[in-house]
Structure formats: C-alpha cells, structure tokens
Short mmCIF file of C-alpha atoms in Angstrom, two decimals:
data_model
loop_
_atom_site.label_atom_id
_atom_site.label_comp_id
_atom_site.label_asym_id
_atom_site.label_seq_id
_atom_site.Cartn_x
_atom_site.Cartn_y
_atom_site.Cartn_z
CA UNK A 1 0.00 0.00 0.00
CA UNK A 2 0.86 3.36 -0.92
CA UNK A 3 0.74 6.19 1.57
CA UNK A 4 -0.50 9.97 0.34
CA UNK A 5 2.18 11.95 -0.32
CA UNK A 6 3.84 13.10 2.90
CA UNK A 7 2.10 10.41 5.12
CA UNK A 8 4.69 7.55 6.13
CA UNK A 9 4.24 4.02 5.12
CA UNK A 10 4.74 0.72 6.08
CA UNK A 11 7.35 0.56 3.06
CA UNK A 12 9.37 3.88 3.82
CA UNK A 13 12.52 3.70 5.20
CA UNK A 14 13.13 6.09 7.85
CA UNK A 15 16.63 7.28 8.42
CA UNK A 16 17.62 9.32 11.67
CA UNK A 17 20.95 8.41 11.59
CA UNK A 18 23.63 7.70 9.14
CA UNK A 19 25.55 4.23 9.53
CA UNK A 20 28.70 5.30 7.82
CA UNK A 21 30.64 5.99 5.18
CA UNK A 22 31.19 3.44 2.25
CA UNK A 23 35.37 4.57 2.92
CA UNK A 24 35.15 2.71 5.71
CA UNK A 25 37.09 -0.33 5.66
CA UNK A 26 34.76 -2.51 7.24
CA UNK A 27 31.55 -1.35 5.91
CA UNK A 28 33.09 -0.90 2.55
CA UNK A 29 33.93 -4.71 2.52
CA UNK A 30 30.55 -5.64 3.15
CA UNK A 31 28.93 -3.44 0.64
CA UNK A 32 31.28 -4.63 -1.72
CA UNK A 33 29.61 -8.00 -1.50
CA UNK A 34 26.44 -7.32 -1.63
CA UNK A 35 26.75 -5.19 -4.69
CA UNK A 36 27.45 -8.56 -5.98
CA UNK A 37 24.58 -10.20 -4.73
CA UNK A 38 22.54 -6.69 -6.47
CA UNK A 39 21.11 -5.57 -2.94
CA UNK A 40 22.86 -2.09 -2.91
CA UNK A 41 20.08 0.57 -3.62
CA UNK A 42 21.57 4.19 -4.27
CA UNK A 43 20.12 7.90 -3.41
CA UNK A 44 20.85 10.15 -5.78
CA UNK A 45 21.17 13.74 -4.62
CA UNK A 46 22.37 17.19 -5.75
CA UNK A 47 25.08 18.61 -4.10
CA UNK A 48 22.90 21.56 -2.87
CA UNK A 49 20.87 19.36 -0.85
CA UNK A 50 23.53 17.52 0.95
CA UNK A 51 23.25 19.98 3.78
CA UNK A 52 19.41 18.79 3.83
CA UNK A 53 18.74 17.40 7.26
CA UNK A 54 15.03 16.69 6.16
CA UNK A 55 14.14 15.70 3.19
CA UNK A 56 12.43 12.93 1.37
CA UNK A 57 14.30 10.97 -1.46
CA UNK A 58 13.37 7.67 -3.85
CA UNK A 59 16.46 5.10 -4.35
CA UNK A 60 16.81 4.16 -7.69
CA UNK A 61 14.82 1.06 -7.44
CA UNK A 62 11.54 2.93 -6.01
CA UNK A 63 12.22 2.61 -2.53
CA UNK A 64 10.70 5.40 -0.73
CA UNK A 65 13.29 7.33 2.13
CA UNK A 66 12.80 9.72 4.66
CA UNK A 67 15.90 11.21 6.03
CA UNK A 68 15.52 12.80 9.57
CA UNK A 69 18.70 13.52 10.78
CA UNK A 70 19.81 15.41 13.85
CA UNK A 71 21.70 18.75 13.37
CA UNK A 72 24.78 17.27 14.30
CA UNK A 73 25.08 14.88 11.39
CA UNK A 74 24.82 15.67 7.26
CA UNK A 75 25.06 13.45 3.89
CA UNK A 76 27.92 13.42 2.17
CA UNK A 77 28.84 11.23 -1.04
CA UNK A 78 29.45 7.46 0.60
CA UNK A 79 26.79 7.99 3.08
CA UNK A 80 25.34 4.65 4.17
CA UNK A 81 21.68 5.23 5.57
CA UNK A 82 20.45 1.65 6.00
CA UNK A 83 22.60 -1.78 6.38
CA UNK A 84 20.98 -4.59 7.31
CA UNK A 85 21.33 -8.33 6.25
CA UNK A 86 19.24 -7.91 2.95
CA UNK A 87 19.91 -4.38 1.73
CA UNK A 88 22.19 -1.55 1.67
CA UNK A 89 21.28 2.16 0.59
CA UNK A 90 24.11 4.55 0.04
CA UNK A 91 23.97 7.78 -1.22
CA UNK A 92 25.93 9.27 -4.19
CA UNK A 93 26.68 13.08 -4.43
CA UNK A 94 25.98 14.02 -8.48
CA UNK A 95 28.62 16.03 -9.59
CA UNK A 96 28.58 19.31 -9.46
CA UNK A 97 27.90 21.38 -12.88
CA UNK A 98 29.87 24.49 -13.87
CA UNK A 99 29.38 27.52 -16.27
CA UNK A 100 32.95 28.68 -17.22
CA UNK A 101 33.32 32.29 -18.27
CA UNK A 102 36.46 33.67 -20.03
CA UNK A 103 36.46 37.78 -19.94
CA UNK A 104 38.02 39.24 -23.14
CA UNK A 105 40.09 41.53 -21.03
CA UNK A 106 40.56 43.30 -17.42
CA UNK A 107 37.86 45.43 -17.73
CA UNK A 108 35.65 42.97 -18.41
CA UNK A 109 36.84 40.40 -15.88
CA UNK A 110 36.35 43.31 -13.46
CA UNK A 111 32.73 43.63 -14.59
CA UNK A 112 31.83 40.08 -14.45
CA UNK A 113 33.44 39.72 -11.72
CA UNK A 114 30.99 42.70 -9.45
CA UNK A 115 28.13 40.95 -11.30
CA UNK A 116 29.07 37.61 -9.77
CA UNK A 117 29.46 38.98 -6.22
CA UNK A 118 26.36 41.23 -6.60
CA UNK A 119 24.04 38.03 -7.43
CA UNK A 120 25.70 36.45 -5.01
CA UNK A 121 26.81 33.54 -7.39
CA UNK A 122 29.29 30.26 -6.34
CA UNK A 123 32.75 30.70 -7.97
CA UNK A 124 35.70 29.18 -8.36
CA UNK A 125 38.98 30.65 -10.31
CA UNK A 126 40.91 28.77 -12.97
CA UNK A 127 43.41 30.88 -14.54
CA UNK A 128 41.88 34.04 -15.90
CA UNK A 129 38.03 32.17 -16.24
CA UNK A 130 35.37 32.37 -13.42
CA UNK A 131 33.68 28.80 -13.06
CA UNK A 132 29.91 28.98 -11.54
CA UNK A 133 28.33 26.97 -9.31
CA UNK A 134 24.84 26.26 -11.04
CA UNK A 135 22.43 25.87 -8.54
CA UNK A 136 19.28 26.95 -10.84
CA UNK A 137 19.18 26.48 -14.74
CA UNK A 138 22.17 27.33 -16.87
CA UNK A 139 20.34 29.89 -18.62
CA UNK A 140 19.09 31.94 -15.70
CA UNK A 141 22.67 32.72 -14.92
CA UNK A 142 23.27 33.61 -18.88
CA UNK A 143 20.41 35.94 -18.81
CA UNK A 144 22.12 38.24 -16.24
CA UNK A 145 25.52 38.85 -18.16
CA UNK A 146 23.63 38.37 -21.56
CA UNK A 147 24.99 42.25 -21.97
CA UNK A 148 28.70 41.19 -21.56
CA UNK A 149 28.45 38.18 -23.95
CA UNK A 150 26.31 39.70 -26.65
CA UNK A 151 29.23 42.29 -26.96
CA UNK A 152 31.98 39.72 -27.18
CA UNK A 153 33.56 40.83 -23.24
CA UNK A 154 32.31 37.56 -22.07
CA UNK A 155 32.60 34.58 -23.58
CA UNK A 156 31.02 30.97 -23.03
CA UNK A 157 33.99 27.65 -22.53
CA UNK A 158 32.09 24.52 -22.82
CA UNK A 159 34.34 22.19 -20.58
CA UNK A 160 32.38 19.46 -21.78
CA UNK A 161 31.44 18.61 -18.54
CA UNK B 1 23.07 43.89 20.26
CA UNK B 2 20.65 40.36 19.39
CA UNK B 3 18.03 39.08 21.69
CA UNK B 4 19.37 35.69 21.25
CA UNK B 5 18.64 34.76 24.82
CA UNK B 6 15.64 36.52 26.66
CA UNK B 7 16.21 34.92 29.90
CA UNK B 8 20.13 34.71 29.59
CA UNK B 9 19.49 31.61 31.86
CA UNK B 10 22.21 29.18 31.32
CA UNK B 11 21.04 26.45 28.51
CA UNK B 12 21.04 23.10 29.56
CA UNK B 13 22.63 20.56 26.97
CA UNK B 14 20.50 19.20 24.45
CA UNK B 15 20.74 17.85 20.76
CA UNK B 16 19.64 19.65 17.85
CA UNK B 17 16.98 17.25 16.55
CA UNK B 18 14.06 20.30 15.12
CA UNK B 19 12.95 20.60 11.60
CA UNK B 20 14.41 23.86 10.46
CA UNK B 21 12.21 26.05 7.90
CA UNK B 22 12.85 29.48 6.30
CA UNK B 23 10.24 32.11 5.48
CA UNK B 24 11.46 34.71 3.03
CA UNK B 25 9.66 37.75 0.96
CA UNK B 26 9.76 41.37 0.58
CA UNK B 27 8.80 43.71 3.21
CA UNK B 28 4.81 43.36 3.79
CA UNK B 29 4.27 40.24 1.73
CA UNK B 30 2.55 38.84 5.10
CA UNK B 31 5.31 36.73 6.79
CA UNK B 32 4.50 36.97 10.05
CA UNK B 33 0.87 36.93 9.34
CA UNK B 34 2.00 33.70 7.75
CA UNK B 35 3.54 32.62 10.81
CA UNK B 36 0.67 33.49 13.22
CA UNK B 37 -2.02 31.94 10.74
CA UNK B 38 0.44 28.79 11.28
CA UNK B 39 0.87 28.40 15.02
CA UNK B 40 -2.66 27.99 15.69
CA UNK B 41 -2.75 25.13 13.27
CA UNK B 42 0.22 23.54 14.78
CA UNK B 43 -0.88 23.83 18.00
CA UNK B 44 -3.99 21.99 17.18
CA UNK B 45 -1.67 19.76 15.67
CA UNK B 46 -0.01 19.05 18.71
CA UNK B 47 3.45 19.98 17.38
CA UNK B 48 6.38 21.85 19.15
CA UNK B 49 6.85 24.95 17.64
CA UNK B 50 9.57 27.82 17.75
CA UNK B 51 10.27 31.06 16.12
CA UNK B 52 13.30 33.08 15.16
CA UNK B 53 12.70 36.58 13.44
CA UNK B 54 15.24 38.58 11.66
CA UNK B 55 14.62 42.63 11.68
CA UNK B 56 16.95 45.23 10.73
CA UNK B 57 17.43 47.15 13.63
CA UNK B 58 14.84 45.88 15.93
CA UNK B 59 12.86 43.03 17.18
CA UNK B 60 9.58 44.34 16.38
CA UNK B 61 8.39 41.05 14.87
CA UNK B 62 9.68 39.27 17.68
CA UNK B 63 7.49 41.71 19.72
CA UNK B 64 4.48 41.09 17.66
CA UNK B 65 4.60 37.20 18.37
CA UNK B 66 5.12 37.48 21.57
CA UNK B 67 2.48 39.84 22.14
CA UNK B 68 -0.06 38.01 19.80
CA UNK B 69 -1.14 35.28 22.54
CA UNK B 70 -0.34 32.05 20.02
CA UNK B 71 2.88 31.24 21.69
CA UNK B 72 4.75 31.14 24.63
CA UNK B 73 6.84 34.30 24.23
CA UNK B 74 10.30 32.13 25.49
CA UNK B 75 9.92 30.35 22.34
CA UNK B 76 10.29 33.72 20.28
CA UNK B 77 14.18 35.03 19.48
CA UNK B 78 14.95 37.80 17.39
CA UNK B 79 17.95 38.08 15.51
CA UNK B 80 19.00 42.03 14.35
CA UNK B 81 20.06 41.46 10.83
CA UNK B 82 21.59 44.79 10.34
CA UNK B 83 21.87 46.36 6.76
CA UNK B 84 21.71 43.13 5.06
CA UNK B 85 18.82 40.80 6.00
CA UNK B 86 20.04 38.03 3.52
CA UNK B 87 23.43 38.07 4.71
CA UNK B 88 22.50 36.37 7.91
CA UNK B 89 20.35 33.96 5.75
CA UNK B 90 22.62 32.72 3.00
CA UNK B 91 25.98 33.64 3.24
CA UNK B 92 26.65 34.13 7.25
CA UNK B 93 23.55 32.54 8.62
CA UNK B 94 25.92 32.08 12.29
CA UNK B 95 23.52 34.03 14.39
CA UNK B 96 20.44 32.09 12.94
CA UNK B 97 21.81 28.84 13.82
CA UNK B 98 22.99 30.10 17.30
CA UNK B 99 19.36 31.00 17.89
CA UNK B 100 17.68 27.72 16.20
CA UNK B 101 20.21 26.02 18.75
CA UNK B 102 19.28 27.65 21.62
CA UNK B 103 15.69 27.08 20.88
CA UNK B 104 16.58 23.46 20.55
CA UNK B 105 18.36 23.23 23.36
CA UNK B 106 15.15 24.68 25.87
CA UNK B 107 12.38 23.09 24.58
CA UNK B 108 13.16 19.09 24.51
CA UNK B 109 10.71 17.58 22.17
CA UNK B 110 10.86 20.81 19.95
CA UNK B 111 9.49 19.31 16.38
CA UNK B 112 9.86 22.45 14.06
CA UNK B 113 11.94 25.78 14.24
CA UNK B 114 10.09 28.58 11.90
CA UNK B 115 13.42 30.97 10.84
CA UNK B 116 11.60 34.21 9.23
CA UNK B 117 13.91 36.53 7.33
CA UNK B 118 13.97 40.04 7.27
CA UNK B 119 11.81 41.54 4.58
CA UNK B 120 14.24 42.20 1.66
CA UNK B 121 13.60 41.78 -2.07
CA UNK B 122 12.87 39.28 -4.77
CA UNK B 123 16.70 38.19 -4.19
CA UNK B 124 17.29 36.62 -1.03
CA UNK B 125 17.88 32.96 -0.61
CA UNK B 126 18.36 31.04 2.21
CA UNK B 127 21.34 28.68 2.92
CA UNK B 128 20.48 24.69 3.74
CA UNK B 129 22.84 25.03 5.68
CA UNK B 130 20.55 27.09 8.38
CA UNK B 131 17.02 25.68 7.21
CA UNK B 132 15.87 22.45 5.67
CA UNK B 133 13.40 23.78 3.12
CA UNK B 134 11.85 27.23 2.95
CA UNK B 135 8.48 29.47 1.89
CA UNK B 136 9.25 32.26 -0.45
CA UNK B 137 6.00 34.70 0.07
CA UNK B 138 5.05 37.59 -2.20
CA UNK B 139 1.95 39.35 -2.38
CA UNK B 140 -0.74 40.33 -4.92
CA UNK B 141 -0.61 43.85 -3.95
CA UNK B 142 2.92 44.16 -4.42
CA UNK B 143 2.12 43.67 -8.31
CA UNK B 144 0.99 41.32 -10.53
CA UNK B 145 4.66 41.44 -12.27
CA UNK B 146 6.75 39.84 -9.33
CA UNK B 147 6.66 36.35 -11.02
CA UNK B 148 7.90 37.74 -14.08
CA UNK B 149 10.82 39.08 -12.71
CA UNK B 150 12.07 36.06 -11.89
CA UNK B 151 13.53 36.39 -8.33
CA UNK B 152 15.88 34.16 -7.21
CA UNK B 153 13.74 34.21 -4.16
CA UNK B 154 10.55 33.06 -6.48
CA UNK B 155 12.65 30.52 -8.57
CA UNK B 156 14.63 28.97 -5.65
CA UNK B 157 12.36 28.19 -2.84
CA UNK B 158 10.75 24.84 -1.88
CA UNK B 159 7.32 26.59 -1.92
CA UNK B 160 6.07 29.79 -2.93
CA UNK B 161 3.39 31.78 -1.39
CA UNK B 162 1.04 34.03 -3.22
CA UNK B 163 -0.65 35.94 -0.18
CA UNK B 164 -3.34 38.47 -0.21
CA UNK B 165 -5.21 36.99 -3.25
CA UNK B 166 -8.85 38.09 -2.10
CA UNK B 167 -7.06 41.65 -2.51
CA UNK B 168 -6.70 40.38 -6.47
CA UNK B 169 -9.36 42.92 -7.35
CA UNK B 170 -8.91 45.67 -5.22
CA UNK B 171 -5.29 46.35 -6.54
CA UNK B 172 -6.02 45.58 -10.68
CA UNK B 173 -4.38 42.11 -10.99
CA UNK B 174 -5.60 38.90 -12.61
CA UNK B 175 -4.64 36.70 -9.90
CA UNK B 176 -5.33 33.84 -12.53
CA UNK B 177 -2.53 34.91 -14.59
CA UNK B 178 -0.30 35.84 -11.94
CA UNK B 179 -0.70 32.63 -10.52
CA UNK B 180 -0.03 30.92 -13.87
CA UNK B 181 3.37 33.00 -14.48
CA UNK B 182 4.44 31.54 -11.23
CA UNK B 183 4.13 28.50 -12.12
CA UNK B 184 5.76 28.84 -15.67
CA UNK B 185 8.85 30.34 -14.30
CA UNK B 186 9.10 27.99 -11.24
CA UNK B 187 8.91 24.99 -13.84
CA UNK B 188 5.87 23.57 -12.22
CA UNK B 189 7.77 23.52 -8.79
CA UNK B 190 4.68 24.11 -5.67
CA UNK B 191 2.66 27.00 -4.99
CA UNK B 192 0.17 28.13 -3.05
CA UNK B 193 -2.25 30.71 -3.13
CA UNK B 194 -3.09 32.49 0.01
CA UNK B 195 -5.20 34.97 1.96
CA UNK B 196 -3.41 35.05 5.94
CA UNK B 197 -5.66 37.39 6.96
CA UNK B 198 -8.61 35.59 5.89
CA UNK B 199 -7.21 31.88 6.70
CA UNK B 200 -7.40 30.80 2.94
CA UNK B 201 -5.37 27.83 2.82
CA UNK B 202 -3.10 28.13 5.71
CA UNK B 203 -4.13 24.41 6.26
CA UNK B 204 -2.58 24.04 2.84
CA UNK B 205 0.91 25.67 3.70
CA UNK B 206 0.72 23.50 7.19
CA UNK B 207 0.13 20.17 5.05
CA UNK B 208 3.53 21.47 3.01
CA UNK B 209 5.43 21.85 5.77
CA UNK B 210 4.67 18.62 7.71
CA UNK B 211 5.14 16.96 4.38
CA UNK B 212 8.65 18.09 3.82
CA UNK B 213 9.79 18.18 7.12
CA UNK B 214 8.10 16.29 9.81
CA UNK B 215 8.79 13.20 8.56
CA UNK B 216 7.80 11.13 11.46
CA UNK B 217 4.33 12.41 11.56
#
C-alpha cells in the first residue's frame, strides 16, 4: 500500500541516523559484497541538498526514504543510511555542474566579476576564467551577463562537462 | 546587540533534533501573518513549535509574536540582521543557527523551528545550511509582475506563497494569470495561493510543511 504523499508508510525507510561511510574499511567490505549479490540501492542527490537534514528521497529502485537527521550529522557522497542483512542504501553526491566564463580583457573580468558577487553567485577561479556553481538552470545565470556576452567581453567555454 | 537569549538563563545541553524552515519575501508580503495563521494550526496539531525573526534594527516582529497570545513568548528570538537581512540567511547565517540552537536546546521535544527573514527583495535565498526547506511569500498587492521578474527568491524556494489573493481585485491584478506566471517560471515547482488574513489555505501551507519536514508524523 501506498501512503499519500507526505504520510509515512509501512514501506518507507526512515533514516535518523547515518551508519557510515562506504570509505570505511569494514563497511566498505561488506557493501562490496552485496553489490554482488545486487542488494545495494543508491540515493541520488544534488550537491545543494547535501546539507538537507530533512528531506524525502526515492532510491533508484523505487524505494521510498525519509531522512531525519539530527543537526549534528549531514550526507555526504558514501553515506550509508540503512545496512541490514538484505539491503544496503548509500547515497551518491551528483557532480557538481559548472558555467565557465572567459572575460576578453581586465575590464571585463572586473565587470563580471561585481556581477558575480552582486548576485551572489558560487565561484571558483581557474586561470583568468570564473567557473559557476549552477544551482538553478544554466540559462538563468546567462540571462544576467547576456549584456557582456552579446558584446563579445564575455565569452562561453564549454568544458564538456 | 541580538536578543538571542531573553532569559540569559544558562542552557542546559541538548541535541539539535528540530525541523528547520525558512520564510522569506519582501517587506509586507505577510510573513509573520503567515507565521501566526500557522501556530494555531500547529498547536492543534499538537506539534512543538519555535520562532526566530530577523529585523533590521529591531525586534519588532519578535514583539508582535510574543504579544499576539499564540505562543509562549520564550519560544520567540529575534535576531538584528543589520543592513543586510540576507546576509545572515545565506551567506553568514551564524547568528540564525545560534538561535535555532538555543531554541533546541530549551524546549526538549521541539518538532519544528520557523526561521523568518527580514523583509528584503525578490533576491534573497536562504542557505540549507541554516534551514531544511523554505516558503518564499510575495503578495498580490505588491504587483501582478513579481513572477515575471524572476527572483531568485521566487525561482529557488521549496514553496512559494502568493498571499493576499482576495485583494486580487482591489489592486487591478488577474490573480489567474499571476498565478499561472508563477508557475511557468518555477517549472511547475509548488505554490500556493493564500489569503493570511482571511485563513485561505493556511491548512494548505501547514500540510507542506509537515510533508517536507516532519517526517515522522
């Protein structure tokens, strides 16, 4: 049986505390052979809501998880949240996705680079380019330095990534 | 100075277990007429509740809940945000999670820690790193144009608000299509349409947050 979205179920998994980390040597070992035997189930999760401590997730074969974990704990990629003698769940961080930027010149990396701080955008560096964080669709972060690109001051790397 | 601890009594050890939710919007949208349409339904609910408010320079929010009768005053803290409300939402949020902590740490059994920002405009975020999912709220009478401009605020959050829609003809908007470019530029992400004033679907937002967050329930 099903339960109405945000009721519990008999067939939710309820996680209020993480058992470890798939590094571990131990736990590793055993996960290792039950991948074998196909009982590993995996959460995938954006990286923006690792720091989630509430949050409701499906692993990849349809099981339904609700992660309640206290303040002093948070997922990270490896996380174990249920190990028991016919099933594993682990989590797995997806990676990360990047707009690179290349300003033509000084000027313009000065220019991009207020607009960046001013929306408050992720960056990294990498040489003279400005990587960002995209944490909402690729274009909404093109629209607001669709000035500096349309003139050629900005320009778009695709990393391939 | 912040009113992070009314009493100053010391705070007796205790884990952080609360549900931690953000409510965001421009100045007037109705966030803490959000918040006191909510705490009566809670109550009835029979869930542990606790507020933190952010104001500029002042606690008057914090005043207003405290004053308003639906909760025990202790379990209001005010944070004084200074010239940047957002700053102690997103990128600094220290003093917000010094308060949700303390409000953890006094109330054992506290389910659900309401964090409302200060009001500030269609750009402010919160961090997950303070709150666990959050309520954008904007208003019909701030203009029938706010979805369209395409607020981080209105594209980011786990639920938007639309408050003050029985006002929808008072000010000149189509609520309908107001409504409808929310949910175009959100993707299709949840919305609700509210009145706080007149308790149109408050039960709604409640639902939304239980959903999300109080998982046990």
């Amino acid at each position: 049986m099903t339960a109405p979205a945000g009721l519990q179920s008999d067939e939710d998994v309820l996680v209020s505390t993480l058992v470890g980390s798939r590094l571990d040597h131990d736990l590793g070992h055993r996960l290792h052979h039950m991948e074998h035997d196909g009982t590993v189930e995996t959460v995938r999760l954006e990286t923006r809501d690792m720091t989630r401590r509430r949050l409701r997730v499906v692993t990849d074969r349809g099981t339904p998880c609700l992660i309640a974990l206290p303040r002093s704990e948070q997922l990270f990629d490896g996380a174990i949240l249920l190990l028991d003698a016919h099933r594993a769940i682990v989590v797995r961080a997806l990676e990360q996705a990047w707009l690179r930027l290349r300003p033509a010149s000084l000027p313009d990396a000065l220019q991009l680079g207020y607009a960046a701080g001013n929306l408050h955008w992720k960056v990294r560096f990498d040489g003279g380019d400005v990587e960002v964080a995209l944490e909402a669709p690729r274009q909404a972060y093109l629209d607001r330095v669709r000035d500096l690109i349309a003139d050629g001051r900005v320009t778009i790397v695709e990393t391939g990534a | 100075m912040n009113d992070l601890s009314p009493s100053r009594q010391p705070v007796p050890p205790h884990p952080a277990n609360a549900a931690r939710i953000g409510i965001g919007g421009p100045v007037g949208s109705g966030k803490t007429a959000l918040i006191e349409a909510l705490l009566p339904v809670f109550q009835r609910r029979g869930i542990s509740v606790a507020v933190v408010t952010n104001d500029l320079v002042t606690a008057e929010d914090a005043e207003r809940l405290r004053r308003s009768g639906i909760i025990d005053p202790a379990r209001v803290l005010a944070v004084e945000a200074g010239a940047c409300p957002h700053t102690v939402i997103r990128e600094d949020p220290t003093l917000n999670i010094l308060a949700a902590d303390e409000l953890d740490a006094r109330f054992p059994g506290l389910e659900l820690v309401i964090i409302e920002s200060g009001g500030d405009n269609l750009a402010s975020t919160f961090s997950l790193d303070l709150v666990d999912w959050w309520i954008f709220v904007i208003d019909v009478a701030g203009g029938g144009d706010i979805p369209r401009k395409r607020g981080p605020g209105v594209l980011q959050c786990d639920l938007l608000v639309v408050n003050k829609v029985d006002l929808a003809p008072h000010v000149g908007v189509d609520l309908d299509a107001m409504l409808e470019e929310a949910r175009a530029v959100r993707g299709g992400s949840p919305l609700l349409a509210t009145a706080c004033r007149a308790g149109i679907n408050i039960e709604a937002v409640a639902d939304a947050i239980c959903a999300a967050v109080l998982i046990r329930r």
